[in-house]
Short mmCIF file of C-alpha atoms in Angstrom, two decimals:
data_model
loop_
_atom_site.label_atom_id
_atom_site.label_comp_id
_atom_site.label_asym_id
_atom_site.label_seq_id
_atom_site.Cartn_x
_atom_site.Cartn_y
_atom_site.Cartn_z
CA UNK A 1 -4.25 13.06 -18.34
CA UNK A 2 -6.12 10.59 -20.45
CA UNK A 3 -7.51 7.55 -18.85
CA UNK A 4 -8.27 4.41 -21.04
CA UNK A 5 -11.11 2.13 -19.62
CA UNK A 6 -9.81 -1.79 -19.90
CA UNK A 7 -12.70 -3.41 -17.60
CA UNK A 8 -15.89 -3.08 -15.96
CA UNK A 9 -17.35 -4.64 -13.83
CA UNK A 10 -20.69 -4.23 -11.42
CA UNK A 11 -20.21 -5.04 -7.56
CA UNK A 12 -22.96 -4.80 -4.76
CA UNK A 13 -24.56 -2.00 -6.67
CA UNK A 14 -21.31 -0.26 -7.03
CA UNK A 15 -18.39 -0.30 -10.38
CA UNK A 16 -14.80 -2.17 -10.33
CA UNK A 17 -12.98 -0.78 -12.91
CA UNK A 18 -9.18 -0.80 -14.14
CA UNK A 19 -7.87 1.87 -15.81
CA UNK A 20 -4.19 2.19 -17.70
CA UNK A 21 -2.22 6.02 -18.08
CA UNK A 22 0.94 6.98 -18.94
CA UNK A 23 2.74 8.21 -15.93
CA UNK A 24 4.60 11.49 -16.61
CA UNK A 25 6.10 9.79 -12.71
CA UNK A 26 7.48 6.66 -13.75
CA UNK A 27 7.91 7.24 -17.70
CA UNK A 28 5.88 4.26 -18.46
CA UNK A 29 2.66 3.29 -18.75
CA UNK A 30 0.74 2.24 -15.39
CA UNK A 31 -2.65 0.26 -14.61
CA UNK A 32 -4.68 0.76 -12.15
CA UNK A 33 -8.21 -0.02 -10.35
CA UNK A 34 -11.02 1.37 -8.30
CA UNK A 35 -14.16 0.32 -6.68
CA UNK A 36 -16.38 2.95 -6.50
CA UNK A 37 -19.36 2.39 -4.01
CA UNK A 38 -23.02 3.29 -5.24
CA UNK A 39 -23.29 6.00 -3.23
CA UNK A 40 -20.90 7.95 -5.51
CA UNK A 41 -21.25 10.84 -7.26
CA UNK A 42 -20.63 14.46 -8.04
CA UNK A 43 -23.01 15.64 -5.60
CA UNK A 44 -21.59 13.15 -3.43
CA UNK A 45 -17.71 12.40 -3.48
CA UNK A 46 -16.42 9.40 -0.95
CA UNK A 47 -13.12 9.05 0.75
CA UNK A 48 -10.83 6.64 -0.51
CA UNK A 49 -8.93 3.96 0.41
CA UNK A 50 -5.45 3.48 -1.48
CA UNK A 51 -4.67 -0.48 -1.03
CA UNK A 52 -0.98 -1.23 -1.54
CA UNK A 53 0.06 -4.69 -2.44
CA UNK A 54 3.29 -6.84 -1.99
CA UNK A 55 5.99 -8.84 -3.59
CA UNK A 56 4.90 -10.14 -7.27
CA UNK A 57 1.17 -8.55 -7.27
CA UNK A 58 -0.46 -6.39 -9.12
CA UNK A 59 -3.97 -4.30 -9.04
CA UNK A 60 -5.84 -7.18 -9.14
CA UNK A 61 -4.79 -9.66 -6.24
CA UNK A 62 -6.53 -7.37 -3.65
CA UNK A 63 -9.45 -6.46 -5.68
CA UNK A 64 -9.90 -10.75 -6.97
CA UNK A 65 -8.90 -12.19 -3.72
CA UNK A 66 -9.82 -9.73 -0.39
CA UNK A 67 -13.88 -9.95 -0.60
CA UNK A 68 -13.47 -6.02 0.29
CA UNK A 69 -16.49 -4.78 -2.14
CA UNK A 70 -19.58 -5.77 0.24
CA UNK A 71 -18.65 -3.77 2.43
CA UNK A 72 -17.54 -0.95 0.71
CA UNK A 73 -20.45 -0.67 -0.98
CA UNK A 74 -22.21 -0.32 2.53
CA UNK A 75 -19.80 1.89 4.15
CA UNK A 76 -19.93 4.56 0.68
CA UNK A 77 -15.79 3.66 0.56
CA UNK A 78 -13.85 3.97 -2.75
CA UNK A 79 -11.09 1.50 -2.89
CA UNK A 80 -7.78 2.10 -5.37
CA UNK A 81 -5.20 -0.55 -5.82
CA UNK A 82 -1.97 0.49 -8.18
CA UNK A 83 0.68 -1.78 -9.24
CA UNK A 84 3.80 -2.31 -7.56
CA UNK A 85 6.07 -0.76 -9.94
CA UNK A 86 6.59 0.83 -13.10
CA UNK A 87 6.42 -2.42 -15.87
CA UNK A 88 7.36 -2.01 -19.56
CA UNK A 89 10.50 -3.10 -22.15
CA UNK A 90 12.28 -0.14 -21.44
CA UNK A 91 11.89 -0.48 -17.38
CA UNK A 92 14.88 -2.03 -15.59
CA UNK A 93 14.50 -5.35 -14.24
CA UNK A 94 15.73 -8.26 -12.16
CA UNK A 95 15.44 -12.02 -13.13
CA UNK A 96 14.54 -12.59 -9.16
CA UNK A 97 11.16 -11.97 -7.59
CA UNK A 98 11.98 -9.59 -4.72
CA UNK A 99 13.99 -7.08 -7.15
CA UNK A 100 12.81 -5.20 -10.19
CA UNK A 101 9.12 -5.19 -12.04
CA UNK A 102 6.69 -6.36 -8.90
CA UNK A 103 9.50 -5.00 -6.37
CA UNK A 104 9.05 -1.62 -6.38
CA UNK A 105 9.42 -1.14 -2.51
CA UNK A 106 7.53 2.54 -2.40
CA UNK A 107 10.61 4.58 -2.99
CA UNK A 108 11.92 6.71 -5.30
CA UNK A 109 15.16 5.25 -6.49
CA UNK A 110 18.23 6.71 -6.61
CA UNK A 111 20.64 4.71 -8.23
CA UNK A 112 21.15 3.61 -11.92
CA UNK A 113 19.56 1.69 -13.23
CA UNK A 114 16.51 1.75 -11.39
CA UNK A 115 16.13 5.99 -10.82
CA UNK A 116 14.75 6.52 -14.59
CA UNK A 117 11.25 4.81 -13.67
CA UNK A 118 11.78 3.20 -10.16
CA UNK A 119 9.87 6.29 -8.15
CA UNK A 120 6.69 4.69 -6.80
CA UNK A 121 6.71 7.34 -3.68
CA UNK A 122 5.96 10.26 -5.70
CA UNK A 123 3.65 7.70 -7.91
CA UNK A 124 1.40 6.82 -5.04
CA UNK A 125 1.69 9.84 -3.13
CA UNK A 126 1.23 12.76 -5.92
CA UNK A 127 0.22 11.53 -9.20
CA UNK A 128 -1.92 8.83 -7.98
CA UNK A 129 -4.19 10.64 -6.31
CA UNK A 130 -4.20 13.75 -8.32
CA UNK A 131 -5.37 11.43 -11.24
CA UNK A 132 -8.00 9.93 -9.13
CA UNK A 133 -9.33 13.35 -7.60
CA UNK A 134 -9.26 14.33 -11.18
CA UNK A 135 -11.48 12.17 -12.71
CA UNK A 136 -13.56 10.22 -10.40
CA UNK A 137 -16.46 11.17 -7.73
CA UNK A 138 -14.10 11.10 -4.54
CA UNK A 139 -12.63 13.40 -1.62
CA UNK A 140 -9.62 14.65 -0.53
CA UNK A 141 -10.24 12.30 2.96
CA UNK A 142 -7.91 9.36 2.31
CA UNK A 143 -6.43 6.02 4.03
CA UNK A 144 -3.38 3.80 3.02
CA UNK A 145 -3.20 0.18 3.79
CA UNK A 146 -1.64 -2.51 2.39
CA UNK A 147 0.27 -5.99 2.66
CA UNK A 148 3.57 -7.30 2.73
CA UNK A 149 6.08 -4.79 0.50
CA UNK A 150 2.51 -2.68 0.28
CA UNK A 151 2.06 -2.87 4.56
CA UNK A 152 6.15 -1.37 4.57
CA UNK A 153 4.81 0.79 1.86
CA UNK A 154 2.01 2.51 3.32
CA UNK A 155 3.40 2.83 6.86
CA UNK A 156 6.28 4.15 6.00
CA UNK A 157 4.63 6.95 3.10
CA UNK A 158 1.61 7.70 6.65
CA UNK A 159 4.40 7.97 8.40
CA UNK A 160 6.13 10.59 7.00
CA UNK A 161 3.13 11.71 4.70
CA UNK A 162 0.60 12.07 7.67
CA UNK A 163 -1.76 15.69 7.04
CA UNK A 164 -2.32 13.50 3.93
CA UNK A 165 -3.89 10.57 5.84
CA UNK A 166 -6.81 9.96 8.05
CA UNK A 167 -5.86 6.54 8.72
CA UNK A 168 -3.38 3.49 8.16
CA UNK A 169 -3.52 -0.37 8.26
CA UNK A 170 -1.18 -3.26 7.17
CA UNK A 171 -1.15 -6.98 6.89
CA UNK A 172 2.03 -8.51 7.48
CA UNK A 173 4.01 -5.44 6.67
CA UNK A 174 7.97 -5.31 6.28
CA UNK A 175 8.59 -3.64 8.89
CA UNK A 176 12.47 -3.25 9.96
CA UNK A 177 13.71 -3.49 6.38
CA UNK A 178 17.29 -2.16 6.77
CA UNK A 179 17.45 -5.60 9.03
CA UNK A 180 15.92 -7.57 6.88
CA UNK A 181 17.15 -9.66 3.70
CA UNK A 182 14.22 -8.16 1.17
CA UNK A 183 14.69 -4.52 2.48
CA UNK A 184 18.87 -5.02 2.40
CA UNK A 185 18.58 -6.12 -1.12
CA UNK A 186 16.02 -4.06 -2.12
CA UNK A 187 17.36 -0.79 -0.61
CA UNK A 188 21.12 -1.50 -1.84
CA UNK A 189 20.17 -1.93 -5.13
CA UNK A 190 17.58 0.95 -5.07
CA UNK A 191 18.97 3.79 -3.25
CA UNK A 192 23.02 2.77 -2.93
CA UNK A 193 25.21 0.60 -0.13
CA UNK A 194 24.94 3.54 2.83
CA UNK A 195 22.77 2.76 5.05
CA UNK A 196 21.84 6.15 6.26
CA UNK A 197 19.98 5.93 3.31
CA UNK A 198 18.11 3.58 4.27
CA UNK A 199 16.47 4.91 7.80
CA UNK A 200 13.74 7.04 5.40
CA UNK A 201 12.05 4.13 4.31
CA UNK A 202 12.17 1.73 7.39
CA UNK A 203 8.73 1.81 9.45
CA UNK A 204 9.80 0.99 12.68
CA UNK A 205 12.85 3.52 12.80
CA UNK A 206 10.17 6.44 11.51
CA UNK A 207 7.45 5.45 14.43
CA UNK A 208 10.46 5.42 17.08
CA UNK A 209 10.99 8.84 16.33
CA UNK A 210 7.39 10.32 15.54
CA UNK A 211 6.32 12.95 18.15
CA UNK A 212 2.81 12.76 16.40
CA UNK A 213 0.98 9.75 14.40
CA UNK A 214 -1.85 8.61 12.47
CA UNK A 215 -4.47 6.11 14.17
CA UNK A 216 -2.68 2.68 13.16
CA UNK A 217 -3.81 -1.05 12.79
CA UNK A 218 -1.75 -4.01 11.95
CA UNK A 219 -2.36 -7.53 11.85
CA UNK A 220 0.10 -10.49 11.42
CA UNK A 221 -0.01 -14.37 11.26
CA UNK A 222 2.09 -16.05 13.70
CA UNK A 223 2.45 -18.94 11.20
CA UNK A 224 3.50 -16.78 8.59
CA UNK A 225 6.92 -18.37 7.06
CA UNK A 226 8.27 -15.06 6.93
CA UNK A 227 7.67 -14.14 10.36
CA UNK A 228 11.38 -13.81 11.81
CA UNK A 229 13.56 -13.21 9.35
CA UNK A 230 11.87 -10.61 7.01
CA UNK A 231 8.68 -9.22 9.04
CA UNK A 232 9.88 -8.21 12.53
CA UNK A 233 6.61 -7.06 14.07
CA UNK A 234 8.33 -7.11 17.24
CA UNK A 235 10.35 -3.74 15.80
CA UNK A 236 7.47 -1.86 15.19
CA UNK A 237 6.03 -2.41 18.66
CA UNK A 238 8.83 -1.50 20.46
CA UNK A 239 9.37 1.60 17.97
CA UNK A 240 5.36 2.60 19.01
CA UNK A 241 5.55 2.22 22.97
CA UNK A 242 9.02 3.92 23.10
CA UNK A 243 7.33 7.29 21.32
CA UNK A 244 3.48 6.88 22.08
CA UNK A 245 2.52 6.14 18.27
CA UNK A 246 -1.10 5.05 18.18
CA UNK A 247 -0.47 2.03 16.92
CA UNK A 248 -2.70 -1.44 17.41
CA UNK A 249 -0.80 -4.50 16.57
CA UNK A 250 -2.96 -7.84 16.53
CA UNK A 251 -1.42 -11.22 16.40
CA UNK A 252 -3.62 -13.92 14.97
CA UNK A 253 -2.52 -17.72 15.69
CA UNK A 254 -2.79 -20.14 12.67
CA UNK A 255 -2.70 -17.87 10.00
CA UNK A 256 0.02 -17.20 7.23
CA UNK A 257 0.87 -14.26 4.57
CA UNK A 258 -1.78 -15.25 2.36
CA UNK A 259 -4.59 -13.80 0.93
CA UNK A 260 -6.98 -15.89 2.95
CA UNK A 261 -5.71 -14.01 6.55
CA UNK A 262 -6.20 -11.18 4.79
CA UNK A 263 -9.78 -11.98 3.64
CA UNK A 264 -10.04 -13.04 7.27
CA UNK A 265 -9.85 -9.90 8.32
CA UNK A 266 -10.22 -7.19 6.05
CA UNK A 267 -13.85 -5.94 7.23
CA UNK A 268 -12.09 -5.11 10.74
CA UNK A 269 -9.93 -3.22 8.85
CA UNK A 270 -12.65 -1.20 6.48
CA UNK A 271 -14.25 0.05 9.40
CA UNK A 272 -11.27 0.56 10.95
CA UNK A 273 -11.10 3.10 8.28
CA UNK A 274 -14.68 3.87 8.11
CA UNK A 275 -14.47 5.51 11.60
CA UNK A 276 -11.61 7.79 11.09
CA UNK A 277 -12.86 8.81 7.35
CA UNK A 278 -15.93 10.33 9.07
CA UNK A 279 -18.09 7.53 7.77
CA UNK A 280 -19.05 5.96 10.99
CA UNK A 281 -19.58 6.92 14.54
#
């Protein structure tokens, strides 16, 4: 698959670069970007971390805003940030911000007229990788994280994607969507009005039923406006204790959905990741 360069850019002795492709996936074509750490190269591949973002974003609100390069650079830690959804003329769309082009919610979609392009599961959890195993000095050793729609995203493809993991994290992740107005609307629209449809692609229903799980860390602002009504953190807690799921879920007073908690604390979560990557003791 051909990859055409569209920026570069040195960081702490190691490259931030975006890259566009056509997905053969999605039937459009994508953008993406990667930090990769100086201590990469052939002779040395790094594990990755695959950075899912939310609502409206694209590759470059984690890479601009996080301040996650420093310390990639020391811990030898690729980064990879896609899109949130398939973009393009021909892609369908939504005139609202939580639907359509920036919505992709990390499913495959099933109904018309979002199936053609709308499968971002398959995107981030096949072709994605594939492409960056491909063509870049990395390993097979990966970790998903991510915020908001991305934090519901990469629980919920660890969850049922596991032996494919080492490790997840989320800021402020979705996490009881088929309760939730963003996941109702989102999952209606996306994969039909039965909600046994749903239960796939809800984080807290997978953990309550996991007999085995990934080392897990989430963090969430208690003044985050969308707190109660869209986040329920208070699902995924209660899914966790009732089946044993190693999860650790932080609450951090004063802080909101914004990129600043998440710049707050995005070191604890790189050597979260670190550890369980085999890059630290």
């Amino acid at each position: 698959m051909t990859l055409e360069n569209i920026s570069c850019n040195k960081s702490f002795g190691g490259w931030h670069k975006q890259y566009r492709h056509d997905s053969s996936t999605l039937g459009c074509t994508m953008r993406f970007a990667i930090f990769l750490p100086p201590q990469a190269s052939e002779q040395q591949p790094v594990p990755v971390l695959y950075w899912l973002s939310g609502l409206t974003c694209t590759d470059e609100n984690f890479m601009q805003k996080a301040g996650a390069q420093r310390l990639a650079a020391e811990l030898g830690m690729a980064i990879v940030a896609p899109d949130t959804s398939p973009r393009g003329e021909d892609v369908a769309d939504d005139a609202a911000y939580d639907l359509g082009q920036g919505a992709g919610f990390y499913l495959n979609a099933t109904q018309a007229p979002w199936a053609r392009h709308y499968r971002m599961y398959d995107y981030v959890v096949q072709e994605l990788p594939a492409l960056i195993e491909a063509h870049f000095p990395v390993s097979q050793r990966r970790a998903l994280a991510g915020h908001s729609m991305g934090g519901h995203g990469a629980l919920t493809i660890g969850l049922r994607e596991a032996a494919r993991y080492c490790s997840l994290s989320a800021f402020s992740p979705i996490s009881h969507p088929v309760a939730c107005p963003w996941g109702k609307k989102a999952f209606t629209a996306y994969l039909g009005e039965a909600p046994q449809h749903w239960r796939e692609h809800d984080a807290s229903l997978l953990m309550r039923e996991a007999s085995q799980g990934l080392p897990t860390l989430v963090d969430q602002g208690l003044d985050d406006s969308f707190l109660t009504e869209q986040l329920m953190p208070e699902q995924l807690e209660l899914a966790a204790q009732h089946s044993g799921y190693p999860l650790t879920l932080r609450r951090h007073a004063g802080y909101d959905h914004s990129y600043y908690f998440i710049a707050s604390f995005i070191e604890d979560h790189l050597r979260f990741h670190a550890r369980h990557l085999g890059l630290t003791g």
